[in-house]
Amino acid sequence: MKQTIVSDFYDLMIDRKMFSCKKNLQFKLNSLFANVKLAEKRVLDVGGGSGLLSFYAAAKGAKKVICLEPEFAGSTSGIINKFYDLRKSFPASLPVELRTLTLQEHLEEAAAEMYDVVIMHNSINHLNEEAAIHLLKNDNCYKAYLTIFEKVFRIMKKGGVLIVTDCSCKNFFNDIGVKNLLAPSLEWHKHQKPGTWIKLFKAAGFKNSTVKWLTPNRLGKPGIFLLGNSLMAYMTASYFKVTIVK
Ligand SMILES: C[S@@+](CC[C@H](N)C(=O)[O-])C[C@H]1O[C@@H](n2cnc3c(N)ncnc32)[C@H](O)[C@@H]1O
């Protein structure tokens, strides 16, 4: 039964043109959730957009998935409607719920130790863009993010995993002031290095961090071999994944 839902998930995502092809999407999701179990887990998808990761987590057997999508900074207009449209294509029993709240609002209402897995997929720098820009230069900005992460720590179970993806500002094209054709619309000044986020997570109580440099899905495993290191990431899109544990 679960396998059918996973297979329906892939068919739907390709059918709705949310991803180029099944093989690339499988590669992406396997990279993102490597060593993270979703079955029977409670999952929070922060700034989850149209819910691709939330639906995947539920299809993989998560007990409950909350997708937070306030349609704020960094979002595409109409994304909430897109979520609801997709929701109708899955069985009503699939435990995915959209909350149109910011993370900051959800943190005020969520009980302690609720989540096993928290995902911030390309949303971390949008949580407070002004603070993300001045994180290293301004104490109040640093504290604004630290406060968010301390509250995220509170709502996670012991042993729970936080997964974060974003582009690092440390990029060759950003450094020489030339448009990066792999990420032409990226506002580099709104991004931080993975190490900067890890320092903050650790200050909030998290431990055992790992950093992976993500490579184009279409290149599959050879792509990891050729490009999945800090130097090649610096020369390309500097797209990273951090995992860290409560
Ligand atoms: C670049 S999009 C990423 C969407 C999706 N996770 C993806 O990777 O396709 C960033 C998302 O973060 C959301 N967002 C912005 N501020 C937020 C906040 N304070 N709390 C939760 N989500 C927020 C935006 O509405 C937007 O959908």
mmCIF file of C-alpha atoms and ligand atoms in Angstrom:
data_model
loop_
_atom_site.group_PDB
_atom_site.id
_atom_site.type_symbol
_atom_site.label_atom_id
_atom_site.label_comp_id
_atom_site.label_asym_id
_atom_site.label_seq_id
_atom_site.Cartn_x
_atom_site.Cartn_y
_atom_site.Cartn_z
ATOM 1 C CA MET A 1 0.000 0.000 0.000
ATOM 2 C CA LYS A 2 2.782 2.441 1.046
ATOM 3 C CA GLN A 3 4.769 1.569 -2.086
ATOM 4 C CA THR A 4 1.720 2.447 -4.230
ATOM 5 C CA ILE A 5 1.474 5.875 -2.598
ATOM 6 C CA VAL A 6 5.186 6.524 -3.183
ATOM 7 C CA SER A 7 4.806 5.522 -6.812
ATOM 8 C CA ASP A 8 1.662 7.690 -7.157
ATOM 9 C CA PHE A 9 3.626 10.558 -5.604
ATOM 10 C CA TYR A 10 6.306 10.353 -8.289
ATOM 11 C CA ASP A 11 3.739 10.046 -11.091
ATOM 12 C CA LEU A 12 1.863 13.075 -9.818
ATOM 13 C CA MET A 13 4.947 15.266 -9.411
ATOM 14 C CA ILE A 14 6.054 14.515 -12.977
ATOM 15 C CA ASP A 15 2.514 14.834 -14.328
ATOM 16 C CA ARG A 16 2.146 18.285 -12.692
ATOM 17 C CA LYS A 17 5.576 19.301 -14.021
ATOM 18 C CA MET A 18 6.932 19.856 -10.526
ATOM 19 C CA PHE A 19 10.072 18.005 -11.553
ATOM 20 C CA SER A 20 11.740 17.112 -14.838
ATOM 21 C CA CYS A 21 11.743 13.323 -14.492
ATOM 22 C CA LYS A 22 11.285 10.578 -11.907
ATOM 23 C CA LYS A 23 14.942 9.531 -11.920
ATOM 24 C CA ASN A 24 16.130 13.062 -11.080
ATOM 25 C CA LEU A 25 13.504 13.489 -8.380
ATOM 26 C CA GLN A 26 14.400 10.137 -6.826
ATOM 27 C CA PHE A 27 18.054 11.175 -6.805
ATOM 28 C CA LYS A 28 17.201 14.483 -5.149
ATOM 29 C CA LEU A 29 15.011 12.939 -2.442
ATOM 30 C CA ASN A 30 17.471 10.126 -1.736
ATOM 31 C CA SER A 31 20.256 12.717 -1.318
ATOM 32 C CA LEU A 32 18.111 14.948 0.861
ATOM 33 C CA PHE A 33 16.861 12.221 3.199
ATOM 34 C CA ALA A 34 19.969 9.988 3.202
ATOM 35 C CA ASN A 35 20.167 8.264 6.621
ATOM 36 C CA VAL A 36 16.955 9.948 7.820
ATOM 37 C CA LYS A 37 14.009 7.685 8.557
ATOM 38 C CA LEU A 38 10.582 9.111 7.802
ATOM 39 C CA ALA A 39 8.307 6.160 8.636
ATOM 40 C CA GLU A 40 6.270 6.793 11.797
ATOM 41 C CA LYS A 41 7.965 10.188 12.284
ATOM 42 C CA ARG A 42 6.499 13.621 12.910
ATOM 43 C CA VAL A 43 7.815 16.029 10.321
ATOM 44 C CA LEU A 44 7.827 19.834 10.014
ATOM 45 C CA ASP A 45 8.476 21.266 6.522
ATOM 46 C CA VAL A 46 9.370 24.944 7.034
ATOM 47 C CA GLY A 47 8.482 27.184 4.083
ATOM 48 C CA GLY A 48 7.361 24.048 2.301
ATOM 49 C CA GLY A 49 6.029 25.782 -0.825
ATOM 50 C CA SER A 50 3.592 23.594 -2.733
ATOM 51 C CA GLY A 51 4.380 20.684 -0.425
ATOM 52 C CA LEU A 52 6.537 18.378 -2.542
ATOM 53 C CA LEU A 53 8.692 17.312 0.425
ATOM 54 C CA SER A 54 5.724 17.136 2.791
ATOM 55 C CA PHE A 55 3.806 14.780 0.479
ATOM 56 C CA TYR A 56 6.915 12.689 -0.034
ATOM 57 C CA ALA A 57 7.499 12.361 3.725
ATOM 58 C CA ALA A 58 3.900 11.271 4.240
ATOM 59 C CA ALA A 59 4.051 8.836 1.314
ATOM 60 C CA LYS A 60 7.135 7.326 2.976
ATOM 61 C CA GLY A 61 5.086 6.623 6.054
ATOM 62 C CA ALA A 62 5.473 9.697 8.281
ATOM 63 C CA LYS A 63 2.874 9.706 11.052
ATOM 64 C CA LYS A 64 2.158 13.432 10.691
ATOM 65 C CA VAL A 65 3.542 16.171 8.431
ATOM 66 C CA ILE A 66 2.972 19.875 8.989
ATOM 67 C CA CYS A 67 3.830 22.045 5.993
ATOM 68 C CA LEU A 68 4.316 25.687 7.017
ATOM 69 C CA GLU A 69 3.787 28.025 4.102
ATOM 70 C CA PRO A 70 2.923 31.691 4.755
ATOM 71 C CA GLU A 71 3.571 32.711 1.118
ATOM 72 C CA PHE A 72 6.132 35.246 2.346
ATOM 73 C CA ALA A 73 9.647 36.249 1.288
ATOM 74 C CA GLY A 74 11.087 33.966 -1.377
ATOM 75 C CA SER A 75 7.754 32.422 -2.344
ATOM 76 C CA THR A 76 5.995 32.103 -5.675
ATOM 77 C CA SER A 77 2.594 33.732 -5.862
ATOM 78 C CA GLY A 78 -0.269 31.213 -5.693
ATOM 79 C CA ILE A 79 1.849 28.545 -4.002
ATOM 80 C CA ILE A 80 -0.756 27.915 -1.280
ATOM 81 C CA ASN A 81 -3.431 27.233 -3.899
ATOM 82 C CA LYS A 82 -1.012 24.889 -5.613
ATOM 83 C CA PHE A 83 -0.609 22.987 -2.340
ATOM 84 C CA TYR A 84 -4.380 22.627 -1.942
ATOM 85 C CA ASP A 85 -4.698 21.532 -5.542
ATOM 86 C CA LEU A 86 -2.083 18.809 -5.004
ATOM 87 C CA ARG A 87 -3.662 17.824 -1.689
ATOM 88 C CA LYS A 88 -6.844 16.823 -3.509
ATOM 89 C CA SER A 89 -4.890 14.323 -5.601
ATOM 90 C CA PHE A 90 -3.720 12.347 -2.559
ATOM 91 C CA PRO A 91 -5.932 10.191 -0.326
ATOM 92 C CA ALA A 92 -7.636 12.266 2.393
ATOM 93 C CA SER A 93 -6.051 9.899 4.929
ATOM 94 C CA LEU A 94 -2.518 11.006 3.964
ATOM 95 C CA PRO A 95 -1.411 12.843 7.133
ATOM 96 C CA VAL A 96 -0.251 16.133 5.583
ATOM 97 C CA GLU A 97 -1.583 19.439 6.862
ATOM 98 C CA LEU A 98 -0.833 22.922 5.574
ATOM 99 C CA ARG A 99 -0.551 25.758 8.100
ATOM 100 C CA THR A 100 -0.334 29.187 6.495
ATOM 101 C CA LEU A 101 1.849 30.452 9.344
ATOM 102 C CA THR A 102 5.424 31.660 9.607
ATOM 103 C CA LEU A 103 7.828 29.462 11.527
ATOM 104 C CA GLN A 104 7.993 32.179 14.174
ATOM 105 C CA GLU A 105 4.204 32.000 14.643
ATOM 106 C CA HIS A 106 4.193 28.193 14.715
ATOM 107 C CA LEU A 107 6.963 28.153 17.320
ATOM 108 C CA GLU A 108 4.700 30.069 19.704
ATOM 109 C CA GLU A 109 1.915 27.476 19.467
ATOM 110 C CA ALA A 110 3.827 24.203 19.042
ATOM 111 C CA ALA A 111 4.321 21.915 22.026
ATOM 112 C CA ALA A 112 7.793 20.890 23.203
ATOM 113 C CA GLU A 113 9.381 17.782 21.656
ATOM 114 C CA MET A 114 6.797 17.440 18.881
ATOM 115 C CA TYR A 115 8.931 16.763 15.810
ATOM 116 C CA ASP A 116 11.409 14.045 14.818
ATOM 117 C CA VAL A 117 12.415 15.703 11.560
ATOM 118 C CA VAL A 118 12.473 19.415 10.665
ATOM 119 C CA ILE A 119 13.201 20.439 7.068
ATOM 120 C CA MET A 120 14.287 23.911 5.948
ATOM 121 C CA HIS A 121 14.591 23.387 2.215
ATOM 122 C CA ASN A 122 15.810 26.661 0.708
ATOM 123 C CA SER A 123 13.910 28.616 3.344
ATOM 124 C CA ILE A 124 16.421 29.334 6.141
ATOM 125 C CA ASN A 125 17.540 32.736 4.853
ATOM 126 C CA HIS A 126 13.944 33.830 4.188
ATOM 127 C CA LEU A 127 12.844 33.356 7.822
ATOM 128 C CA ASN A 128 14.163 36.856 8.568
ATOM 129 C CA GLU A 129 15.891 38.205 5.483
ATOM 130 C CA GLU A 130 17.194 41.396 7.111
ATOM 131 C CA ALA A 131 18.756 39.379 9.908
ATOM 132 C CA ALA A 132 20.151 36.838 7.418
ATOM 133 C CA ILE A 133 21.938 39.652 5.551
ATOM 134 C CA HIS A 134 23.542 41.196 8.662
ATOM 135 C CA LEU A 135 23.964 38.009 10.704
ATOM 136 C CA LEU A 136 27.710 38.317 11.149
ATOM 137 C CA LYS A 137 27.864 42.098 11.570
ATOM 138 C CA ASN A 138 25.011 42.847 13.907
ATOM 139 C CA ASP A 139 24.390 41.270 17.318
ATOM 140 C CA ASN A 140 20.623 41.761 17.149
ATOM 141 C CA CYS A 141 20.477 39.929 13.817
ATOM 142 C CA TYR A 142 22.569 37.085 15.229
ATOM 143 C CA LYS A 143 20.290 36.930 18.277
ATOM 144 C CA ALA A 144 17.147 36.982 16.103
ATOM 145 C CA TYR A 145 18.228 33.755 14.371
ATOM 146 C CA LEU A 146 19.593 32.235 17.578
ATOM 147 C CA THR A 147 16.190 32.753 19.218
ATOM 148 C CA ILE A 148 14.443 31.022 16.297
ATOM 149 C CA PHE A 149 16.840 28.062 16.446
ATOM 150 C CA GLU A 150 16.527 27.741 20.237
ATOM 151 C CA LYS A 151 12.765 27.505 19.797
ATOM 152 C CA VAL A 152 13.157 24.966 16.966
ATOM 153 C CA PHE A 153 15.361 22.951 19.351
ATOM 154 C CA ARG A 154 12.582 23.051 21.945
ATOM 155 C CA ILE A 155 9.908 21.618 19.617
ATOM 156 C CA MET A 156 12.147 18.757 18.422
ATOM 157 C CA LYS A 157 12.449 15.349 20.045
ATOM 158 C CA LYS A 158 15.802 14.247 21.432
ATOM 159 C CA GLY A 159 17.677 12.572 18.579
ATOM 160 C CA GLY A 160 15.533 14.448 16.030
ATOM 161 C CA VAL A 161 17.178 15.659 12.822
ATOM 162 C CA LEU A 162 17.171 19.124 11.286
ATOM 163 C CA ILE A 163 17.854 19.177 7.519
ATOM 164 C CA VAL A 164 18.780 22.492 5.907
ATOM 165 C CA THR A 165 19.597 23.264 2.280
ATOM 166 C CA ASP A 166 20.648 26.592 0.797
ATOM 167 C CA CYS A 167 23.315 28.213 -1.371
ATOM 168 C CA SER A 168 26.432 29.461 0.362
ATOM 169 C CA CYS A 169 27.419 33.096 -0.224
ATOM 170 C CA LYS A 170 30.988 31.845 -0.642
ATOM 171 C CA ASN A 171 30.876 31.424 -4.418
ATOM 172 C CA PHE A 172 33.394 32.214 -7.132
ATOM 173 C CA PHE A 173 30.937 34.253 -9.208
ATOM 174 C CA ASN A 174 29.766 36.231 -6.187
ATOM 175 C CA ASP A 175 33.384 36.864 -5.184
ATOM 176 C CA ILE A 176 34.319 38.283 -8.601
ATOM 177 C CA GLY A 177 30.983 40.117 -9.011
ATOM 178 C CA VAL A 178 29.842 38.277 -12.143
ATOM 179 C CA LYS A 179 26.381 36.795 -12.729
ATOM 180 C CA ASN A 180 26.335 33.060 -11.995
ATOM 181 C CA LEU A 181 24.563 31.388 -14.910
ATOM 182 C CA LEU A 182 23.758 28.366 -12.728
ATOM 183 C CA ALA A 183 21.852 30.607 -10.296
ATOM 184 C CA PRO A 184 21.176 33.867 -12.163
ATOM 185 C CA SER A 185 18.516 35.249 -9.816
ATOM 186 C CA LEU A 186 20.260 34.397 -6.551
ATOM 187 C CA GLU A 187 20.722 37.350 -4.165
ATOM 188 C CA TRP A 188 24.059 36.249 -2.728
ATOM 189 C CA HIS A 189 24.137 38.906 -0.008
ATOM 190 C CA LYS A 190 21.076 37.241 1.589
ATOM 191 C CA HIS A 191 22.895 33.925 2.042
ATOM 192 C CA GLN A 192 25.369 32.550 4.559
ATOM 193 C CA LYS A 193 27.978 29.818 4.572
ATOM 194 C CA PRO A 194 26.984 26.415 6.020
ATOM 195 C CA GLY A 195 29.565 26.893 8.777
ATOM 196 C CA THR A 196 27.855 30.113 9.888
ATOM 197 C CA TRP A 197 24.498 28.346 10.248
ATOM 198 C CA ILE A 198 26.142 25.396 12.029
ATOM 199 C CA LYS A 199 27.745 27.748 14.556
ATOM 200 C CA LEU A 200 24.310 29.155 15.319
ATOM 201 C CA PHE A 201 22.674 25.721 15.526
ATOM 202 C CA LYS A 202 25.352 24.585 17.969
ATOM 203 C CA ALA A 203 24.826 27.702 20.075
ATOM 204 C CA ALA A 204 21.135 26.707 20.193
ATOM 205 C CA GLY A 205 22.055 23.225 21.488
ATOM 206 C CA PHE A 206 22.236 21.067 18.322
ATOM 207 C CA LYS A 207 25.165 18.677 17.760
ATOM 208 C CA ASN A 208 26.728 16.218 15.271
ATOM 209 C CA SER A 209 26.528 18.337 12.123
ATOM 210 C CA THR A 210 27.365 17.135 8.628
ATOM 211 C CA VAL A 211 27.747 19.202 5.450
ATOM 212 C CA LYS A 212 27.228 17.820 1.951
ATOM 213 C CA TRP A 213 27.707 19.777 -1.274
ATOM 214 C CA LEU A 214 24.721 18.987 -3.469
ATOM 215 C CA THR A 215 25.227 18.366 -7.167
ATOM 216 C CA PRO A 216 22.857 18.545 -10.169
ATOM 217 C CA ASN A 217 20.327 15.711 -9.923
ATOM 218 C CA ARG A 218 20.619 14.878 -13.606
ATOM 219 C CA LEU A 219 24.307 13.983 -13.136
ATOM 220 C CA GLY A 220 23.461 11.262 -10.619
ATOM 221 C CA LYS A 221 26.290 9.531 -8.744
ATOM 222 C CA PRO A 222 29.044 10.574 -11.200
ATOM 223 C CA GLY A 223 28.037 14.168 -10.368
ATOM 224 C CA ILE A 224 28.753 13.577 -6.675
ATOM 225 C CA PHE A 225 32.128 12.113 -7.558
ATOM 226 C CA LEU A 226 33.062 15.032 -9.828
ATOM 227 C CA LEU A 227 31.403 18.009 -8.170
ATOM 228 C CA GLY A 228 30.411 17.022 -4.618
ATOM 229 C CA ASN A 229 33.253 18.822 -2.862
ATOM 230 C CA SER A 230 33.775 22.325 -1.503
ATOM 231 C CA LEU A 231 36.070 23.488 -4.332
ATOM 232 C CA MET A 232 33.740 22.437 -7.151
ATOM 233 C CA ALA A 233 30.758 23.740 -5.177
ATOM 234 C CA TYR A 234 32.543 27.110 -4.901
ATOM 235 C CA MET A 235 33.002 27.138 -8.689
ATOM 236 C CA THR A 236 29.360 26.167 -9.395
ATOM 237 C CA ALA A 237 26.177 26.857 -7.372
ATOM 238 C CA SER A 238 27.601 26.306 -3.827
ATOM 239 C CA TYR A 239 24.448 24.413 -2.939
ATOM 240 C CA PHE A 240 24.760 22.662 0.424
ATOM 241 C CA LYS A 241 22.874 20.402 2.799
ATOM 242 C CA VAL A 242 23.460 20.556 6.543
ATOM 243 C CA THR A 243 22.076 17.906 8.854
ATOM 244 C CA ILE A 244 22.299 18.381 12.596
ATOM 245 C CA VAL A 245 20.846 16.529 15.548
ATOM 246 C CA LYS A 246 19.089 17.505 18.782
HETATM 247 C C1 LIG B 1 12.680 29.766 -1.790
HETATM 248 S S1 LIG B 1 11.133 29.257 -1.130
HETATM 249 C C2 LIG B 1 11.404 27.522 -0.900
HETATM 250 C C3 LIG B 1 10.136 26.741 -1.046
HETATM 251 C C4 LIG B 1 10.312 25.223 -0.945
HETATM 252 N N1 LIG B 1 10.820 24.807 0.343
HETATM 253 C C5 LIG B 1 11.197 24.751 -2.059
HETATM 254 O O1 LIG B 1 12.363 24.480 -1.809
HETATM 255 O O2 LIG B 1 10.713 24.691 -3.191
HETATM 256 C C6 LIG B 1 11.152 29.876 0.524
HETATM 257 C C7 LIG B 1 9.856 29.673 1.230
HETATM 258 O O3 LIG B 1 9.965 30.105 2.586
HETATM 259 C C8 LIG B 1 8.726 30.678 2.963
HETATM 260 N N2 LIG B 1 8.941 31.563 4.112
HETATM 261 C C9 LIG B 1 9.392 32.843 4.116
HETATM 262 N N3 LIG B 1 9.435 33.330 5.363
HETATM 263 C C10 LIG B 1 9.017 32.314 6.174
HETATM 264 C C11 LIG B 1 8.836 32.204 7.584
HETATM 265 N N4 LIG B 1 9.117 33.216 8.406
HETATM 266 N N5 LIG B 1 8.378 31.029 8.062
HETATM 267 C C12 LIG B 1 8.110 29.988 7.238
HETATM 268 N N6 LIG B 1 8.253 30.044 5.902
HETATM 269 C C13 LIG B 1 8.706 31.199 5.378
HETATM 270 C C14 LIG B 1 8.261 31.408 1.721
HETATM 271 O O4 LIG B 1 6.864 31.656 1.740
HETATM 272 C C15 LIG B 1 8.712 30.470 0.615
HETATM 273 O O5 LIG B 1 7.712 29.606 0.185
#
